[in-house]
């Protein structure tokens, strides 16, 4: 590999945002290099784990139900963020999301009709045929056909930036330190969710017990380099997308198969066998993303979902089997909980359940009365053996701290001036749009929309 000549566009990262930028810049005639820190098999960071992306559309695509109007998408975004979003960038995300179905199709990405299941997203989200990995393979094939140079196992270890102007990236490639020069930079290297020490700055020792749902390669090195070099920061560093996942999942890369959707059907207890939050507060799609933080605040960052035989077939199973027992006391023993304490919690819960008509598809009238921690819907007595338990831990999906960008996806420096040649796309700048909260599928929307905008901006800069 010859690094003596500068590239037009240097792209850091190898996921959705990076590839959308690379394809766009290459189609505009630029000489592009993609620097992916992970080995080829693990290329594509968290994008590998995805299933879908959210987009506004008119309802004519055969793979979607709909329509999903831009206004409705915008309302949904404002609701989940509580207004904590850059309105210009939020509107831009949504306006340009409507181009994604045809654009991705042109690059070879295929979609499938949505599967049924807990999240019911057929109207709002397009599902990739072959999942995120299938989608990535199509984007890589397209990028390589356009002449994009893709280097794997090539982490960026340093950046030379002069007064907000990108000059070169230091990389490690085939065991040697090298420098890659470029006329423009697109940083698409994800968040810092795989950097436990960085997470500890906000969560303390509890972060040792977090499981990271995606790639171990998103350590935030490039984000740190950019912030240190004078790029403005955006987003609350304590904010992240975190769900409760099976505690038996691996430390990294467990992906979607370790998520557990059993919570609303029973009770959740901590390691003292005490309930700590209303399991039936709202429908699962609106609440699943709060349980990671709730479990993170419990002692030892562990909790247990307890259900009985009535519910075992009502949710999408996790990859790990439930732990089963003939009695609550026996189940407690298997979960290493105090049998007497769990039996008492279940008895109190059962005594508080009021009669109602159970319907898990609506906010039904099955609730408890008189408990300090109520269960507002889907409260049914745990009385039908076998009883089942799942251990859960916080599963971190991605962090929100990022680089500030403008509507050209151009990084904005600490003094408010836009950088002449540095762009950012994807998770590394998602905090501009997601001040807090999350809307299923918008991670990939932000990556694709701003990846394309960054690619356009970088190419324009090169041609000027
Ligand atoms: C289990 C799971 C399921 C998800 N499902 C969905 C879904 O269905 N829909 C959705 O919209 N979102 C989903 N998300 C979120 C989604 O994955 C992200 O929003 C999206 O993939 C971000 O894309 P990206 O290109 O910005 O980052 P990534 O795809 O994470 O890519 C970042 C890249 O940067 C590379 N990198 C990091 N540091 C360096 C360095 N120093 N040098 C070189 N390269 C580096 C990494 O190796 C990686 O390739 C899911 C996430 C997880 C973990």
Coordinates of C-alpha atoms and ligand atoms in Angstrom, one line a residue:
X1 CA 0.0 0.0 0.0
X2 CA 1.4 3.3 -1.1
X3 CA 0.8 6.1 1.4
X4 CA 3.0 8.7 -0.3
X5 CA 0.3 10.4 -2.2
X6 CA -2.6 12.2 -0.4
X7 CA -6.1 10.9 -0.8
X8 CA -9.0 13.2 -1.6
X9 CA -11.2 12.0 1.3
X10 CA -10.0 10.0 4.4
X11 CA -12.8 8.3 6.1
X12 CA -12.4 6.8 9.6
X13 CA -14.6 3.9 10.5
X14 CA -16.2 1.1 8.6
X15 CA -19.9 1.1 9.4
X16 CA -23.0 2.5 7.8
X17 CA -22.0 6.2 8.2
X18 CA -18.5 5.6 6.8
X19 CA -19.7 3.6 3.8
X20 CA -22.5 6.1 2.9
X21 CA -19.9 8.9 2.9
X22 CA -17.4 6.8 1.0
X23 CA -19.8 5.8 -1.8
X24 CA -21.1 9.4 -2.1
X25 CA -17.6 10.9 -2.3
X26 CA -16.4 8.2 -4.7
X27 CA -19.5 8.8 -7.0
X28 CA -18.5 12.5 -7.0
X29 CA -15.1 11.5 -8.5
X30 CA -13.0 11.5 -5.3
X31 CA -10.1 9.2 -4.4
X32 CA -11.4 7.8 -1.1
X33 CA -9.8 5.6 1.6
X34 CA -11.7 3.9 4.4
X35 CA -9.7 3.2 7.6
X36 CA -11.4 0.5 9.6
X37 CA -9.9 -0.3 13.0
X38 CA -11.5 -3.8 13.2
X39 CA -10.3 -6.9 11.3
X40 CA -12.3 -7.6 8.1
X41 CA -14.5 -10.2 9.7
X42 CA -15.7 -7.7 12.3
X43 CA -15.8 -4.8 9.9
X44 CA -18.8 -2.4 10.3
X45 CA -18.9 -1.8 14.1
X46 CA -22.4 -1.7 15.5
X47 CA -23.9 -1.5 12.0
X48 CA -23.4 -5.3 11.8
X49 CA -26.0 -5.8 14.5
X50 CA -28.8 -3.7 13.1
X51 CA -32.0 -4.8 11.5
X52 CA -33.7 -1.7 10.2
X53 CA -33.7 2.0 9.7
X54 CA -36.5 4.5 10.2
X55 CA -37.6 6.7 7.3
X56 CA -40.3 9.0 6.1
X57 CA -42.1 7.5 3.1
X58 CA -45.3 7.7 1.1
X59 CA -46.4 4.1 1.7
X60 CA -45.9 2.8 -1.8
X61 CA -42.8 0.5 -1.1
X62 CA -43.9 -3.1 -1.2
X63 CA -41.7 -3.9 1.9
X64 CA -43.5 -1.4 4.2
X65 CA -46.8 -0.5 5.5
X66 CA -47.6 3.2 5.8
X67 CA -47.4 6.0 4.8
X68 CA -45.1 7.6 7.4
X69 CA -45.2 11.4 6.8
X70 CA -42.3 13.7 7.6
X71 CA -44.4 15.6 10.1
X72 CA -45.3 12.4 12.0
X73 CA -41.7 11.4 12.1
X74 CA -40.7 14.8 13.4
X75 CA -43.4 14.7 16.1
X76 CA -42.1 11.3 17.2
X77 CA -38.6 12.7 17.4
X78 CA -39.6 15.7 19.4
X79 CA -41.6 13.5 21.8
X80 CA -38.7 11.1 22.6
X81 CA -36.1 13.8 22.9
X82 CA -38.4 16.1 24.9
X83 CA -37.3 18.9 22.4
X84 CA -33.6 18.3 23.2
X85 CA -32.5 18.3 19.6
X86 CA -31.1 20.7 17.1
X87 CA -34.2 21.5 15.1
X88 CA -32.5 22.3 11.9
X89 CA -30.6 19.0 11.9
X90 CA -33.7 17.1 13.1
X91 CA -35.7 18.4 10.1
X92 CA -32.8 17.7 7.8
X93 CA -32.5 14.2 9.0
X94 CA -36.2 13.5 8.4
X95 CA -36.4 15.3 5.1
X96 CA -33.5 13.4 3.7
X97 CA -34.6 10.1 5.3
X98 CA -37.2 10.0 2.5
X99 CA -34.4 9.5 -0.1
X100 CA -32.9 6.5 1.6
X101 CA -35.0 3.7 0.4
X102 CA -34.3 4.4 -3.3
X103 CA -30.7 5.5 -2.6
X104 CA -29.8 2.3 -0.7
X105 CA -31.5 0.3 -3.4
X106 CA -29.2 1.9 -6.0
X107 CA -26.2 0.8 -3.9
X108 CA -27.5 -2.8 -3.9
X109 CA -29.1 -3.0 -0.4
X110 CA -32.2 -5.1 -0.3
X111 CA -35.1 -4.9 2.1
X112 CA -37.7 -7.4 3.3
X113 CA -41.2 -7.1 4.7
X114 CA -41.1 -6.5 8.5
X115 CA -41.2 -9.5 10.8
X116 CA -44.0 -9.6 13.3
X117 CA -42.9 -9.3 17.0
X118 CA -42.6 -7.1 19.9
X119 CA -41.6 -3.8 18.3
X120 CA -44.3 -3.7 15.5
X121 CA -42.3 -1.3 13.2
X122 CA -43.6 -2.1 9.8
X123 CA -44.9 1.4 9.1
X124 CA -41.9 3.4 10.2
X125 CA -38.8 1.2 9.7
X126 CA -37.4 -0.6 6.6
X127 CA -35.8 -4.0 7.4
X128 CA -32.6 -5.1 5.7
X129 CA -32.7 -8.4 3.9
X130 CA -29.9 -10.3 5.6
X131 CA -29.8 -7.8 8.5
X132 CA -27.1 -5.2 9.1
X133 CA -24.3 -7.5 7.9
X134 CA -26.1 -8.1 4.6
X135 CA -26.6 -4.4 4.2
X136 CA -23.0 -3.7 4.9
X137 CA -21.8 -6.3 2.5
X138 CA -23.7 -4.6 -0.3
X139 CA -22.3 -1.2 0.7
X140 CA -18.7 -2.6 0.7
X141 CA -19.2 -4.3 -2.6
X142 CA -20.5 -1.0 -4.1
X143 CA -17.7 1.1 -2.5
X144 CA -15.0 -1.3 -3.7
X145 CA -16.5 -1.3 -7.2
X146 CA -16.2 2.5 -7.2
X147 CA -12.5 2.2 -6.4
X148 CA -12.7 3.1 -2.7
X149 CA -9.6 1.7 -0.8
X150 CA -10.8 -0.2 2.3
X151 CA -8.1 -1.0 4.9
X152 CA -9.0 -3.3 7.8
X153 CA -7.2 -3.8 11.1
X154 CA -6.0 -0.3 10.6
X155 CA -6.9 1.9 13.6
X156 CA -6.3 5.6 13.5
X157 CA -4.0 6.4 16.4
X158 CA -3.5 10.1 15.9
X159 CA -4.7 13.1 13.9
X160 CA -2.7 16.1 12.7
X161 CA -5.1 19.1 12.7
X162 CA -3.9 22.6 12.3
X163 CA -6.3 25.3 13.4
X164 CA -9.3 23.2 12.6
X165 CA -7.8 22.0 9.3
X166 CA -7.3 18.3 8.9
X167 CA -3.9 17.4 7.5
X168 CA -3.2 13.7 8.1
X169 CA -4.1 10.6 10.1
X170 CA -1.6 8.4 11.9
X171 CA -2.5 4.7 11.5
X172 CA -1.2 1.3 12.4
X173 CA -1.3 -0.9 9.3
X174 CA 0.2 -4.4 9.0
X175 CA 2.1 -3.8 12.2
X176 CA 3.7 -0.5 11.1
X177 CA 3.0 3.1 11.9
X178 CA 2.0 5.1 8.8
X179 CA 0.6 8.5 8.0
X180 CA -2.3 9.0 5.5
X181 CA -2.7 12.5 4.1
X182 CA -6.1 13.8 2.8
X183 CA -7.8 16.9 1.5
X184 CA -10.9 16.2 3.6
X185 CA -11.7 14.1 6.6
X186 CA -15.0 12.2 7.5
X187 CA -15.0 10.9 11.0
X188 CA -17.5 8.0 11.3
X189 CA -15.9 6.1 14.1
X190 CA -18.8 5.6 16.5
X191 CA -19.2 6.5 20.1
X192 CA -17.1 5.5 23.2
X193 CA -19.4 2.8 24.5
X194 CA -16.7 0.1 24.4
X195 CA -14.4 2.2 26.6
X196 CA -15.2 1.1 30.1
X197 CA -12.7 3.5 31.7
X198 CA -14.4 6.4 29.9
X199 CA -17.8 5.1 31.0
X200 CA -16.5 4.9 34.6
X201 CA -16.0 8.7 34.6
X202 CA -19.8 9.0 34.7
X203 CA -21.0 5.7 36.2
X204 CA -18.2 4.9 38.6
X205 CA -17.3 1.3 39.3
X206 CA -20.8 0.2 38.2
X207 CA -19.6 0.4 34.6
X208 CA -17.5 -2.7 35.3
X209 CA -20.8 -4.6 35.3
X210 CA -22.1 -3.2 32.1
X211 CA -22.3 -5.4 29.0
X212 CA -21.6 -3.7 25.6
X213 CA -24.1 -4.9 23.0
X214 CA -22.0 -4.0 20.0
X215 CA -18.4 -3.8 18.8
X216 CA -15.4 -3.7 21.1
X217 CA -13.7 -1.3 18.6
X218 CA -15.8 1.8 19.4
X219 CA -13.6 3.2 22.1
X220 CA -14.0 6.8 21.2
X221 CA -10.2 7.4 20.5
X222 CA -11.0 9.5 17.4
X223 CA -13.8 11.4 19.2
X224 CA -11.3 12.2 22.0
X225 CA -8.6 13.3 19.5
X226 CA -11.1 15.6 17.8
X227 CA -12.4 17.2 21.0
X228 CA -8.8 17.7 22.2
X229 CA -7.9 19.3 18.8
X230 CA -10.6 22.0 19.3
X231 CA -13.8 20.5 17.9
X232 CA -16.9 21.5 19.8
X233 CA -18.6 18.8 21.8
X234 CA -22.3 18.1 21.8
X235 CA -24.5 15.8 24.0
X236 CA -24.6 14.9 27.6
X237 CA -21.7 12.5 28.3
X238 CA -23.9 10.5 30.8
X239 CA -26.5 9.9 28.2
X240 CA -26.5 6.6 26.3
X241 CA -28.9 4.1 24.9
X242 CA -29.1 1.2 27.3
X243 CA -31.4 -1.7 27.5
X244 CA -31.6 -4.6 29.9
X245 CA -30.1 -7.7 28.4
X246 CA -29.5 -11.3 29.5
X247 CA -26.7 -11.2 32.1
X248 CA -25.2 -14.4 30.5
X249 CA -24.4 -12.4 27.3
X250 CA -20.7 -11.9 26.4
X251 CA -19.0 -8.7 27.5
X252 CA -19.1 -7.3 23.9
X253 CA -20.9 -8.0 20.6
X254 CA -23.8 -10.1 22.1
X255 CA -26.1 -8.2 19.7
X256 CA -29.8 -8.4 19.4
X257 CA -30.2 -12.0 20.4
X258 CA -29.5 -11.3 24.0
X259 CA -32.2 -8.7 24.5
X260 CA -35.0 -9.8 26.8
X261 CA -38.7 -8.8 26.3
X262 CA -40.2 -10.6 29.3
X263 CA -40.2 -7.7 31.7
X264 CA -43.9 -6.5 31.2
X265 CA -45.2 -10.0 31.8
X266 CA -44.0 -10.6 35.4
X267 CA -42.0 -8.8 38.0
X268 CA -38.5 -7.5 38.1
X269 CA -36.5 -7.8 41.3
X270 CA -33.0 -6.8 42.4
X271 CA -30.5 -9.0 44.1
X272 CA -32.3 -8.4 47.4
X273 CA -35.4 -9.9 45.8
X274 CA -37.1 -6.5 45.9
X275 CA -39.2 -4.9 43.1
X276 CA -37.9 -1.5 42.2
X277 CA -40.0 -0.1 39.2
X278 CA -43.4 -0.3 37.6
X279 CA -43.0 -3.1 35.1
X280 CA -46.3 -2.2 33.4
X281 CA -45.9 1.5 33.2
X282 CA -46.3 1.7 29.4
X283 CA -46.1 -0.5 26.3
X284 CA -42.8 -2.2 25.8
X285 CA -41.6 -0.3 22.7
X286 CA -42.0 2.9 24.7
X287 CA -40.2 1.6 27.8
X288 CA -37.6 -1.1 26.8
X289 CA -34.8 1.5 26.6
X290 CA -35.2 2.7 30.2
X291 CA -34.5 -0.7 31.8
X292 CA -30.8 -0.6 31.2
X293 CA -30.4 2.5 33.4
X294 CA -32.9 1.2 36.0
X295 CA -30.8 -2.0 36.4
X296 CA -27.6 0.1 36.4
X297 CA -28.8 1.8 39.5
X298 CA -29.5 -1.5 41.4
X299 CA -26.9 -3.0 43.7
X300 CA -24.4 -5.1 41.8
X301 CA -26.1 -3.9 38.5
X302 CA -28.1 -7.1 38.3
X303 CA -31.8 -7.8 38.3
X304 CA -34.1 -10.7 37.6
X305 CA -37.2 -11.0 35.5
X306 CA -39.6 -13.5 37.1
X307 CA -42.6 -14.9 35.1
X308 CA -44.8 -18.0 35.3
X309 CA -46.0 -20.6 32.8
X310 CA -48.8 -18.3 31.6
X311 CA -46.4 -15.9 29.9
X312 CA -43.5 -17.9 28.6
X313 CA -44.7 -17.9 25.0
X314 CA -45.8 -14.3 24.9
X315 CA -42.5 -12.6 24.0
X316 CA -39.6 -13.1 21.6
X317 CA -37.3 -15.6 23.3
X318 CA -33.7 -14.6 24.1
X319 CA -30.8 -16.8 22.9
X320 CA -30.4 -18.1 26.5
X321 CA -33.1 -20.4 27.9
X322 CA -35.1 -19.3 31.0
X323 CA -34.1 -20.8 34.3
X324 CA -37.1 -22.9 35.4
X325 CA -38.3 -24.3 38.7
X326 CA -41.4 -25.9 40.2
X327 CA -41.7 -23.3 43.0
X328 CA -40.7 -19.7 43.7
X329 CA -38.4 -20.8 46.5
X330 CA -36.7 -23.3 44.2
X331 CA -36.4 -20.6 41.5
X332 CA -34.8 -18.2 44.0
X333 CA -32.2 -20.8 44.9
X334 CA -31.3 -21.3 41.2
X335 CA -31.0 -17.5 40.7
X336 CA -28.9 -17.2 43.9
X337 CA -31.6 -15.1 45.5
X338 CA -32.9 -15.5 49.1
X339 CA -35.8 -17.9 48.8
X340 CA -37.7 -16.4 51.7
X341 CA -37.3 -12.9 50.4
X342 CA -38.4 -13.7 46.9
X343 CA -41.4 -15.8 48.2
X344 CA -42.5 -12.8 50.3
X345 CA -42.2 -10.4 47.4
X346 CA -44.2 -12.7 45.1
X347 CA -46.9 -13.2 47.8
X348 CA -47.2 -9.5 48.4
X349 CA -47.4 -8.9 44.7
X350 CA -50.0 -11.6 44.1
X351 CA -52.2 -10.2 47.0
X352 CA -52.1 -6.8 45.4
X353 CA -53.2 -7.9 41.9
X354 CA -56.8 -6.6 41.1
X355 CA -59.1 -8.6 38.8
X356 CA -59.0 -7.4 35.2
X357 CA -59.0 -8.6 31.6
X358 CA -55.5 -9.4 30.5
X359 CA -54.5 -8.1 27.0
X360 CA -50.8 -7.5 26.4
X361 CA -51.5 -5.7 23.1
X362 CA -53.1 -2.7 24.8
X363 CA -52.8 -0.8 28.1
X364 CA -55.1 -3.2 29.9
X365 CA -56.8 -2.9 33.3
X366 CA -54.8 -5.6 35.1
X367 CA -53.0 -3.7 37.9
X368 CA -51.9 -3.8 41.5
X369 CA -53.3 -1.8 44.4
X370 CA -51.6 -0.7 47.6
X371 CA -47.9 -1.5 46.7
X372 CA -45.2 1.0 47.2
X373 CA -44.0 0.1 43.7
X374 CA -47.2 -0.5 41.6
X375 CA -47.6 -2.4 38.4
X376 CA -50.0 -0.4 36.3
X377 CA -50.9 -2.9 33.5
X378 CA -50.6 -6.6 32.7
X379 CA -50.4 -7.5 36.4
X380 CA -51.3 -11.1 36.8
X381 CA -50.6 -13.3 39.8
X382 CA -47.5 -15.5 39.6
X383 CA -49.2 -18.7 40.4
X384 CA -48.8 -21.2 37.6
X385 CA -45.7 -23.4 37.6
X386 CA -43.2 -23.8 36.2
X387 CA -41.8 -20.5 37.2
X388 CA -39.1 -18.9 35.1
X389 CA -36.3 -16.4 35.8
X390 CA -33.8 -14.5 33.6
X391 CA -30.9 -12.6 35.1
X392 CA -30.4 -9.1 33.5
X393 CA -27.6 -6.5 33.3
X394 CA -27.4 -3.1 31.6
X395 CA -26.6 -3.5 28.0
X396 CA -25.1 -0.4 26.5
X397 CA -25.9 0.2 22.8
X398 CA -24.2 3.6 22.2
X399 CA -23.2 6.8 23.8
X400 CA -24.5 10.3 22.9
X401 CA -21.4 12.6 23.5
X402 CA -20.2 13.6 20.1
X403 CA -18.8 16.3 17.8
X404 CA -20.9 19.3 17.0
X405 CA -21.8 19.6 13.3
X406 CA -23.7 22.0 11.1
X407 CA -26.2 21.3 8.3
X408 CA -23.3 20.3 6.0
X409 CA -22.2 17.7 8.5
X410 CA -19.1 19.9 8.9
X411 CA -17.6 19.8 12.3
X412 CA -18.0 23.0 14.3
X413 CA -15.0 24.2 16.3
X414 CA -15.2 25.3 19.9
X415 CA -15.1 28.9 18.8
X416 CA -18.2 28.3 16.7
X417 CA -16.4 28.4 13.3
X418 CA -17.1 25.5 10.9
X419 CA -14.0 23.5 10.0
X420 CA -12.8 23.9 6.5
X421 CA -12.4 20.2 5.7
X422 CA -13.6 18.0 8.6
X423 CA -16.9 16.3 8.6
X424 CA -18.6 13.8 10.9
X425 CA -21.3 11.3 10.5
X426 CA -23.2 8.6 12.4
X427 CA -22.9 7.7 16.1
X428 CA -20.0 10.2 16.6
X429 CA -22.4 13.1 15.9
X430 CA -25.8 11.5 16.7
X431 CA -26.0 13.7 19.9
X432 CA -26.7 16.7 17.7
X433 CA -30.1 15.1 16.9
X434 CA -30.6 12.9 20.0
X435 CA -30.2 15.2 23.0
X436 CA -31.8 12.4 25.0
X437 CA -34.2 9.4 24.3
X438 CA -34.2 7.2 21.3
X439 CA -36.5 6.3 18.4
X440 CA -36.0 2.7 17.1
X441 CA -34.2 2.8 13.8
X442 CA -33.0 6.4 13.9
X443 CA -29.3 5.5 14.6
X444 CA -29.0 4.1 11.1
X445 CA -31.0 7.0 9.6
X446 CA -28.6 9.6 11.2
X447 CA -25.6 7.6 9.9
X448 CA -27.0 7.3 6.3
X449 CA -28.3 10.8 6.0
X450 CA -25.2 12.5 7.5
X451 CA -22.9 10.0 5.8
X452 CA -24.2 11.1 2.5
X453 CA -24.2 14.8 3.4
X454 CA -20.6 14.5 4.7
X455 CA -19.6 12.7 1.5
X456 CA -21.2 15.5 -0.6
X457 CA -19.5 18.2 1.5
X458 CA -16.1 16.5 1.4
X459 CA -16.3 16.1 -2.4
X460 CA -17.3 19.7 -2.8
X461 CA -14.4 20.8 -0.7
X462 CA -12.0 18.7 -2.8
X463 CA -13.3 20.0 -6.1
X464 CA -13.1 23.6 -5.0
Ligands
LIG1 C1 -27.3 -4.8 19.1 C2 -27.5 -3.5 18.4 C3 -28.7 -3.4 17.6 C4 -29.0 -2.2 16.9 N1 -30.0 -2.2 16.1 C5 -30.3 -1.1 15.4 C6 -31.3 -1.0 14.4 O1 -32.0 -2.1 14.1 N2 -31.5 0.2 13.8 C7 -30.8 1.3 14.1 O2 -31.1 2.3 13.5 N3 -29.8 1.3 15.0 C8 -29.5 0.1 15.6 N4 -28.5 0.1 16.5 C9 -27.6 1.3 16.6 C10 -26.7 1.3 15.3 O3 -25.9 0.2 15.3 C11 -25.8 2.6 15.2 O4 -26.6 3.7 15.4 C12 -25.2 2.6 13.8 O5 -24.7 1.4 13.4 C13 -24.0 3.6 13.9 O6 -23.3 3.6 12.7 P1 -21.9 4.2 12.6 O7 -21.4 4.0 11.2 O8 -21.9 5.6 13.1 O9 -21.0 3.4 13.7 P2 -20.5 1.9 13.6 O10 -21.3 1.1 12.7 O11 -20.4 1.5 15.0 O12 -19.1 2.0 13.0 C14 -18.0 2.6 13.7 C15 -16.7 2.1 13.1 O13 -15.6 2.9 13.5 C16 -14.6 2.0 13.7 N5 -13.6 2.6 14.6 C17 -13.7 3.0 15.9 N6 -12.6 3.5 16.3 C18 -11.7 3.5 15.3 C19 -10.4 4.0 15.1 N7 -9.6 4.5 16.1 N8 -9.8 3.8 13.9 C20 -10.5 3.3 12.8 N9 -11.7 2.8 13.0 C21 -12.3 2.9 14.2 C22 -15.2 0.7 14.2 O14 -14.4 -0.4 14.0 C23 -16.5 0.7 13.4 O15 -16.3 0.0 12.2 C24 -28.1 -1.1 17.1 C25 -27.0 -1.2 17.9 C26 -26.7 -2.4 18.5 C27 -25.4 -2.5 19.4

